Amino acid sequence: MDADRYHLALTELLMQLADDDLVVATRAGEWLGLAPHLEEDVAFSSIAQDEMGHAATYFTLLATIHGGDRDDLAHLRPALARRNSVMLERPNGRGTYRDTPHFDWAYALARHFFYDTLEMARLDRLVQSAHRPLAEAAAKIRREERYHNQHHSMWLRDIARSGPDVGRRVELALDRAAADAVDLASAGPMAAEMETFGLLPDASHLTDDWRARVAQALDPLGWALPPLRGTLNGRHGEHTQDLTQLLQDLGEVYRSSPGASW
Amino acid sequence: MTTDDSGSLADRTPPPDAGELAVYEVFAQTSERGTVEWQASLLAGSPAMALMLARENFLRRREIFDLWVVPRDAIARAKGADDFFRLPKTYREVSDYQYLVGKWRQYHQQAMTPDTMA
């Protein structure tokens, strides 16, 4: 029985990791050509590429445990089978990438700051994971993730020095990101098993750890973590129409030719 | 890349116009004994941000030993200030001393004649 629970908990964990990165990478990639200035455009796209690389790593691990093809797992699972946080699937702002994008840079920063802070808290645990392939992957990913974290913290710090108008916009953005973040720092319904089996050590303190890290970064800038809200829980497979649309766009080419070798 | 601090010093030193974008010149050193060479220019809001953008834009696929960013305004330049570099100073060129080769040859030959050797 324990073996079944172990297998199930590991599958859930890998799905959370893989789905989070796939979705965040897609949203970050939609800034290509739209970031505030050229240098940042390149930097942010490169971060998006890193995140997609991390997703590929997690989907490879998931395919080994769950069975099936890595690309199928990424592209063909319906929205209700996804485990990503709802905050990550939200669009970058008004409009769409192809049709008059009026994206919100402050919101993108707030969301990525929240997510990357979670990633660091999670990776610090995963490097000790009882599932050795996951621990090894986490060590490699953490090296890159440190730079992502620096990127977002730096932006927030620079923006914090830019006057009250900008400050208010960031506050609004943090609030909007928090409005869908109730599930973000949660390890889902199998968190207890993840901790017991050592798959995600100290899973029970993940949320507190995340909150502490967020506060540590925001406090000196005069901002606070707004109350986390949200009626849907992505870790339970509850999602918005935004995710359905995202998956449809992302997998469009893949589904156009089933069985093709990419 | 060996730098892992994103500029701890840079973090403590806000630019004159905090929050404003400024042009930074990027320099890299490929090895400990290598020269520091100019790479590119970029726009950034702070020195720390300039270091980060320099890494992501210009040095992603290269191993480097050290990375510098300098606000362009901090660079004093000579261009247009004087014509020092255009002054005709041929006596500072090696070519100006070519005639010495002939002279030396001439003196060596003189030194070798039986008369002078006696």
Short mmCIF file of C-alpha atoms in Angstrom, two decimals:
data_model
loop_
_atom_site.label_atom_id
_atom_site.label_comp_id
_atom_site.label_asym_id
_atom_site.label_seq_id
_atom_site.Cartn_x
_atom_site.Cartn_y
_atom_site.Cartn_z
CA MET A 1 0.00 0.00 0.00
CA ASP A 2 2.83 2.29 0.97
CA ALA A 3 4.43 1.72 -2.39
CA ASP A 4 1.23 2.90 -4.08
CA ARG A 5 1.05 6.04 -1.92
CA TYR A 6 4.71 6.73 -2.60
CA HIS A 7 4.19 6.42 -6.33
CA LEU A 8 1.12 8.63 -6.21
CA ALA A 9 2.80 11.31 -4.08
CA LEU A 10 5.84 11.39 -6.37
CA THR A 11 3.61 11.68 -9.44
CA GLU A 12 1.68 14.56 -7.87
CA LEU A 13 4.90 16.36 -6.93
CA LEU A 14 6.45 15.99 -10.38
CA MET A 15 3.22 17.19 -12.00
CA GLN A 16 3.18 20.32 -9.83
CA LEU A 17 6.78 21.08 -10.72
CA ALA A 18 6.43 20.34 -14.42
CA ASP A 19 3.09 22.12 -14.87
CA ASP A 20 4.19 25.20 -12.91
CA ASP A 21 7.27 25.65 -15.08
CA LEU A 22 5.51 24.90 -18.37
CA VAL A 23 2.83 27.50 -17.70
CA VAL A 24 5.10 30.19 -16.26
CA ALA A 25 7.53 29.74 -19.17
CA THR A 26 4.69 30.19 -21.66
CA ARG A 27 3.47 33.39 -20.02
CA ALA A 28 7.03 34.74 -19.75
CA GLY A 29 7.66 33.85 -23.40
CA GLU A 30 4.70 36.01 -24.39
CA TRP A 31 6.77 39.07 -23.45
CA LEU A 32 9.06 38.47 -26.41
CA GLY A 33 9.26 41.74 -28.30
CA LEU A 34 7.12 43.54 -25.71
CA ALA A 35 9.34 44.01 -22.64
CA PRO A 36 10.09 47.62 -21.59
CA HIS A 37 13.42 47.83 -23.38
CA LEU A 38 15.52 45.70 -25.69
CA GLU A 39 18.07 44.51 -23.14
CA GLU A 40 15.32 43.42 -20.76
CA ASP A 41 13.48 41.75 -23.64
CA VAL A 42 16.48 39.48 -24.24
CA ALA A 43 17.02 38.86 -20.52
CA PHE A 44 13.38 38.00 -19.81
CA SER A 45 13.11 35.74 -22.85
CA SER A 46 16.21 33.95 -21.73
CA ILE A 47 14.61 33.38 -18.34
CA ALA A 48 11.51 32.05 -20.11
CA GLN A 49 13.74 29.65 -22.02
CA ASP A 50 15.38 28.47 -18.78
CA GLU A 51 11.96 27.81 -17.23
CA MET A 52 10.88 25.79 -20.27
CA GLY A 53 14.12 23.83 -19.94
CA HIS A 54 13.29 23.09 -16.32
CA ALA A 55 9.79 21.98 -17.37
CA ALA A 56 11.36 19.59 -19.89
CA THR A 57 13.55 18.12 -17.13
CA TYR A 58 10.55 17.59 -14.83
CA PHE A 59 8.40 16.11 -17.63
CA THR A 60 11.21 13.65 -18.41
CA LEU A 61 11.21 12.53 -14.76
CA LEU A 62 7.42 12.39 -14.78
CA ALA A 63 7.39 10.20 -17.89
CA THR A 64 9.70 7.72 -16.11
CA ILE A 65 7.43 7.53 -13.06
CA HIS A 66 3.99 7.96 -14.58
CA GLY A 67 4.62 6.33 -17.94
CA GLY A 68 3.93 7.85 -21.32
CA ASP A 69 5.76 10.29 -23.54
CA ARG A 70 7.22 13.50 -22.14
CA ASP A 71 5.79 15.70 -24.90
CA ASP A 72 2.38 14.06 -24.67
CA LEU A 73 2.35 14.74 -20.93
CA ALA A 74 3.20 18.38 -21.59
CA HIS A 75 0.79 19.02 -24.46
CA LEU A 76 -2.10 16.58 -24.38
CA ARG A 77 -3.29 16.49 -20.78
CA PRO A 78 -6.55 18.44 -20.33
CA ALA A 79 -6.68 21.48 -18.03
CA LEU A 80 -8.41 19.56 -15.23
CA ALA A 81 -5.44 17.16 -15.07
CA ARG A 82 -2.99 20.04 -14.53
CA ARG A 83 -1.49 20.84 -11.15
CA ASN A 84 -0.02 24.32 -11.70
CA SER A 85 -0.96 27.25 -9.48
CA VAL A 86 -3.83 29.34 -10.84
CA MET A 87 -1.73 32.53 -10.50
CA LEU A 88 0.63 31.27 -13.20
CA GLU A 89 -2.02 30.70 -15.88
CA ARG A 90 -3.41 34.23 -15.81
CA PRO A 91 -2.72 36.37 -18.90
CA ASN A 92 -0.04 39.08 -18.74
CA GLY A 93 -2.65 41.79 -19.08
CA ARG A 94 -5.32 42.94 -21.50
CA GLY A 95 -5.31 41.64 -25.06
CA THR A 96 -3.44 38.61 -26.34
CA TYR A 97 0.04 38.14 -27.78
CA ARG A 98 -1.26 38.18 -31.33
CA ASP A 99 -4.02 40.70 -30.86
CA THR A 100 -3.16 44.14 -29.35
CA PRO A 101 -1.29 43.05 -26.25
CA HIS A 102 -1.61 45.73 -23.54
CA PHE A 103 0.42 43.77 -21.05
CA ASP A 104 1.22 44.87 -17.53
CA TRP A 105 4.92 44.77 -16.69
CA ALA A 106 4.39 45.44 -12.99
CA TYR A 107 2.04 42.45 -12.82
CA ALA A 108 4.54 40.25 -14.65
CA LEU A 109 7.25 41.24 -12.17
CA ALA A 110 5.02 40.66 -9.15
CA ARG A 111 3.93 37.26 -10.38
CA HIS A 112 7.42 36.11 -11.31
CA PHE A 113 8.80 37.40 -8.03
CA PHE A 114 6.21 35.36 -6.10
CA TYR A 115 6.85 32.28 -8.21
CA ASP A 116 10.64 32.40 -8.20
CA THR A 117 10.63 32.88 -4.45
CA LEU A 118 8.53 29.74 -4.20
CA GLU A 119 10.88 27.92 -6.56
CA MET A 120 13.86 28.72 -4.34
CA ALA A 121 12.01 27.56 -1.21
CA ARG A 122 10.98 24.37 -3.01
CA LEU A 123 14.38 23.69 -4.58
CA ASP A 124 16.15 24.13 -1.23
CA ARG A 125 14.02 21.18 -0.09
CA LEU A 126 14.15 19.12 -3.30
CA VAL A 127 17.95 18.93 -3.31
CA GLN A 128 17.44 16.65 -0.27
CA SER A 129 14.66 14.62 -1.92
CA ALA A 130 14.60 10.87 -1.36
CA HIS A 131 13.97 10.47 -5.08
CA ARG A 132 17.58 10.77 -6.21
CA PRO A 133 16.97 11.77 -9.86
CA LEU A 134 14.79 14.63 -8.60
CA ALA A 135 17.40 15.74 -6.06
CA GLU A 136 20.07 15.80 -8.78
CA ALA A 137 17.84 17.74 -11.19
CA ALA A 138 16.98 20.21 -8.41
CA ALA A 139 20.64 20.92 -7.67
CA LYS A 140 21.25 21.76 -11.31
CA ILE A 141 18.11 23.90 -11.64
CA ARG A 142 18.81 25.80 -8.42
CA ARG A 143 22.06 27.17 -9.86
CA GLU A 144 20.09 28.93 -12.64
CA GLU A 145 17.17 29.85 -10.46
CA ARG A 146 19.34 32.02 -8.23
CA TYR A 147 19.89 34.33 -11.18
CA HIS A 148 16.17 34.52 -11.91
CA ASN A 149 15.52 35.42 -8.33
CA GLN A 150 18.13 38.17 -8.48
CA HIS A 151 16.57 39.49 -11.66
CA HIS A 152 13.13 40.02 -10.14
CA SER A 153 14.40 41.31 -6.79
CA MET A 154 16.61 43.78 -8.62
CA TRP A 155 13.72 45.06 -10.70
CA LEU A 156 11.57 45.53 -7.61
CA ARG A 157 14.42 47.34 -5.86
CA ASP A 158 15.06 49.69 -8.79
CA ILE A 159 11.35 50.32 -9.22
CA ALA A 160 10.98 51.04 -5.49
CA ARG A 161 13.34 53.98 -5.96
CA SER A 162 11.33 55.39 -8.84
CA GLY A 163 8.79 57.44 -6.94
CA PRO A 164 5.29 57.12 -5.48
CA ASP A 165 3.39 56.66 -8.75
CA VAL A 166 5.41 53.60 -9.71
CA GLY A 167 5.23 52.36 -6.13
CA ARG A 168 1.44 52.41 -6.22
CA ARG A 169 1.39 50.47 -9.48
CA VAL A 170 3.61 47.79 -7.97
CA GLU A 171 1.36 47.57 -4.92
CA LEU A 172 -1.65 47.04 -7.19
CA ALA A 173 0.29 44.42 -9.15
CA LEU A 174 1.29 42.52 -6.00
CA ASP A 175 -2.36 42.57 -4.96
CA ARG A 176 -3.55 41.28 -8.33
CA ALA A 177 -1.00 38.46 -8.26
CA ALA A 178 -2.00 37.59 -4.68
CA ALA A 179 -5.64 37.41 -5.78
CA ASP A 180 -4.94 34.02 -7.45
CA ALA A 181 -2.10 32.82 -5.23
CA VAL A 182 -3.91 30.93 -2.48
CA ASP A 183 -2.66 27.63 -3.93
CA LEU A 184 0.81 28.83 -4.95
CA ALA A 185 2.94 27.80 -1.98
CA SER A 186 0.87 24.71 -1.30
CA ALA A 187 2.11 21.21 -2.09
CA GLY A 188 -1.44 20.02 -2.61
CA PRO A 189 -3.56 17.24 -1.12
CA MET A 190 -0.62 14.83 -0.79
CA ALA A 191 1.73 17.22 1.00
CA ALA A 192 1.82 15.04 4.13
CA GLU A 193 2.86 11.95 2.13
CA MET A 194 5.48 13.98 0.24
CA GLU A 195 7.00 14.88 3.59
CA THR A 196 6.69 11.42 5.16
CA PHE A 197 8.38 9.74 2.20
CA GLY A 198 11.06 12.43 2.07
CA LEU A 199 10.11 13.40 -1.48
CA LEU A 200 9.61 17.05 -0.52
CA PRO A 201 11.30 17.39 2.88
CA ASP A 202 9.62 19.76 5.31
CA ALA A 203 6.64 20.20 2.99
CA SER A 204 4.49 21.33 5.93
CA HIS A 205 6.52 24.53 6.34
CA LEU A 206 6.70 25.40 2.65
CA THR A 207 4.01 28.08 2.84
CA ASP A 208 5.50 29.74 5.95
CA ASP A 209 8.97 29.60 4.43
CA TRP A 210 7.70 31.23 1.24
CA ARG A 211 5.90 33.96 3.18
CA ALA A 212 9.03 34.69 5.19
CA ARG A 213 11.17 34.95 2.07
CA VAL A 214 8.66 37.23 0.35
CA ALA A 215 8.46 39.45 3.43
CA GLN A 216 12.24 39.60 3.67
CA ALA A 217 12.44 40.96 0.12
CA LEU A 218 9.43 43.31 0.32
CA ASP A 219 9.85 44.79 3.81
CA PRO A 220 12.94 46.91 3.06
CA LEU A 221 11.13 48.32 0.00
CA GLY A 222 8.11 49.37 2.05
CA TRP A 223 5.74 46.76 0.60
CA ALA A 224 3.90 43.91 2.24
CA LEU A 225 2.49 40.62 1.01
CA PRO A 226 -1.23 41.26 0.35
CA PRO A 227 -3.76 38.68 1.60
CA LEU A 228 -3.72 35.57 -0.59
CA ARG A 229 -7.06 34.91 -2.24
CA GLY A 230 -8.62 32.60 -4.78
CA THR A 231 -11.56 30.25 -5.02
CA LEU A 232 -9.82 27.73 -7.27
CA ASN A 233 -7.00 25.42 -6.24
CA GLY A 234 -4.71 24.42 -9.10
CA ARG A 235 -3.07 21.71 -7.00
CA HIS A 236 -6.50 19.98 -7.04
CA GLY A 237 -6.87 20.38 -10.80
CA GLU A 238 -9.14 23.44 -10.58
CA HIS A 239 -8.38 26.01 -13.26
CA THR A 240 -9.68 28.95 -15.21
CA GLN A 241 -10.56 29.28 -18.88
CA ASP A 242 -7.21 31.08 -19.24
CA LEU A 243 -5.37 27.77 -18.83
CA THR A 244 -7.54 26.04 -21.40
CA GLN A 245 -6.74 28.81 -23.87
CA LEU A 246 -3.03 28.74 -23.04
CA LEU A 247 -2.80 24.97 -23.57
CA GLN A 248 -4.72 25.26 -26.81
CA ASP A 249 -2.28 27.88 -28.14
CA LEU A 250 0.84 26.14 -26.85
CA GLY A 251 -0.07 22.67 -28.15
CA GLU A 252 -1.61 23.77 -31.44
CA VAL A 253 1.33 22.75 -33.61
CA TYR A 254 2.06 19.59 -31.60
CA ARG A 255 -1.51 18.35 -32.00
CA SER A 256 -1.58 19.20 -35.70
CA SER A 257 0.59 16.20 -36.49
CA PRO A 258 0.25 13.38 -33.94
CA GLY A 259 3.21 11.02 -33.88
CA ALA A 260 5.53 13.40 -35.70
CA SER A 261 9.14 13.38 -34.60
CA TRP A 262 10.08 16.85 -33.31
CA MET B 1 31.07 32.62 -14.94
CA THR B 2 32.74 33.02 -11.59
CA THR B 3 30.90 36.12 -10.40
CA ASP B 4 28.08 35.12 -8.10
CA ASP B 5 27.33 38.30 -6.24
CA SER B 6 25.53 40.35 -8.90
CA GLY B 7 27.66 43.19 -7.68
CA SER B 8 27.53 43.41 -3.91
CA LEU B 9 29.33 46.73 -4.18
CA ALA B 10 27.05 47.83 -7.00
CA ASP B 11 24.03 47.13 -4.79
CA ARG B 12 25.23 49.64 -2.26
CA THR B 13 25.92 52.32 -4.81
CA PRO B 14 22.78 53.74 -6.37
CA PRO B 15 23.31 55.65 -9.60
CA PRO B 16 22.95 59.45 -9.54
CA ASP B 17 19.43 59.31 -10.98
CA ALA B 18 17.97 56.34 -9.17
CA GLY B 19 15.34 54.59 -11.24
CA GLU B 20 16.29 56.33 -14.47
CA LEU B 21 17.74 54.30 -17.30
CA ALA B 22 21.35 55.11 -18.10
CA VAL B 23 23.86 53.86 -20.67
CA TYR B 24 26.48 51.50 -19.28
CA GLU B 25 29.62 50.29 -21.04
CA VAL B 26 30.33 46.59 -20.50
CA PHE B 27 33.82 45.16 -20.11
CA ALA B 28 34.85 41.53 -19.62
CA GLN B 29 38.00 39.74 -18.61
CA THR B 30 38.22 36.18 -19.92
CA SER B 31 40.99 34.99 -17.58
CA GLU B 32 42.77 36.14 -14.47
CA ARG B 33 45.73 37.37 -16.51
CA GLY B 34 43.67 38.52 -19.48
CA THR B 35 43.10 42.13 -20.37
CA VAL B 36 39.75 43.72 -19.59
CA GLU B 37 38.09 44.30 -22.95
CA TRP B 38 35.09 46.34 -23.98
CA GLN B 39 32.10 44.21 -25.07
CA ALA B 40 29.00 46.32 -25.59
CA SER B 41 26.79 49.14 -24.34
CA LEU B 42 23.41 48.75 -22.73
CA LEU B 43 20.60 50.60 -20.94
CA ALA B 44 19.94 49.79 -17.30
CA GLY B 45 18.38 51.29 -14.18
CA SER B 46 21.23 50.51 -11.79
CA PRO B 47 24.75 49.03 -11.82
CA ALA B 48 23.45 45.73 -10.46
CA MET B 49 20.81 45.62 -13.21
CA ALA B 50 23.48 46.47 -15.79
CA LEU B 51 25.57 43.49 -14.63
CA MET B 52 22.57 41.19 -14.87
CA LEU B 53 21.58 42.44 -18.33
CA ALA B 54 25.19 42.20 -19.53
CA ARG B 55 25.31 38.53 -18.51
CA GLU B 56 22.03 37.71 -20.20
CA ASN B 57 22.60 39.73 -23.36
CA PHE B 58 26.26 39.34 -24.21
CA LEU B 59 27.93 36.65 -22.12
CA ARG B 60 25.46 33.79 -21.90
CA ARG B 61 27.55 31.30 -23.83
CA ARG B 62 31.01 32.36 -22.68
CA GLU B 63 33.17 31.56 -19.72
CA ILE B 64 34.48 34.73 -18.19
CA PHE B 65 36.60 35.60 -15.19
CA ASP B 66 35.23 39.04 -14.38
CA LEU B 67 32.69 41.52 -15.64
CA TRP B 68 32.66 45.30 -15.30
CA VAL B 69 29.96 47.83 -16.03
CA VAL B 70 30.70 51.54 -16.08
CA PRO B 71 28.16 54.35 -16.49
CA ARG B 72 29.11 56.04 -19.74
CA ASP B 73 28.96 59.41 -17.98
CA ALA B 74 31.75 58.25 -15.66
CA ILE B 75 34.16 57.87 -18.56
CA ALA B 76 36.41 60.86 -19.29
CA ARG B 77 37.33 60.92 -22.95
CA ALA B 78 39.94 62.76 -24.98
CA LYS B 79 38.27 62.89 -28.36
CA GLY B 80 37.86 66.47 -29.52
CA ALA B 81 39.54 67.82 -26.38
CA ASP B 82 42.92 68.37 -28.02
CA ASP B 83 44.96 67.28 -31.01
CA PHE B 84 47.62 65.48 -28.97
CA PHE B 85 47.21 62.27 -30.96
CA ARG B 86 47.48 64.06 -34.27
CA LEU B 87 50.71 66.00 -33.61
CA PRO B 88 53.48 65.08 -36.06
CA LYS B 89 56.04 63.45 -33.78
CA THR B 90 58.04 61.30 -36.20
CA TYR B 91 60.85 61.01 -33.68
CA ARG B 92 58.54 58.75 -31.66
CA GLU B 93 58.28 56.28 -34.55
CA VAL B 94 60.71 53.40 -35.11
CA SER B 95 60.75 54.22 -38.81
CA ASP B 96 62.31 57.57 -38.01
CA TYR B 97 65.51 55.76 -36.96
CA GLN B 98 65.93 53.53 -40.03
CA TYR B 99 68.96 55.58 -41.15
CA LEU B 100 70.83 54.24 -38.11
CA VAL B 101 70.99 50.80 -39.70
CA GLY B 102 73.10 52.19 -42.52
CA LYS B 103 75.28 54.14 -40.12
CA TRP B 104 76.01 51.13 -37.95
CA ARG B 105 76.88 49.07 -41.00
CA GLN B 106 79.23 51.80 -42.14
CA TYR B 107 81.03 52.03 -38.79
CA HIS B 108 81.34 48.23 -38.50
CA GLN B 109 82.95 48.08 -41.92
CA GLN B 110 85.38 50.87 -41.03
CA ALA B 111 86.30 49.08 -37.83
CA MET B 112 87.23 45.95 -39.77
CA THR B 113 89.82 47.49 -42.20
CA PRO B 114 93.48 46.49 -41.70
CA ASP B 115 94.43 50.15 -41.12
CA THR B 116 92.18 50.63 -38.15
CA MET B 117 93.11 47.23 -36.76
CA ALA B 118 96.83 47.93 -36.67
#
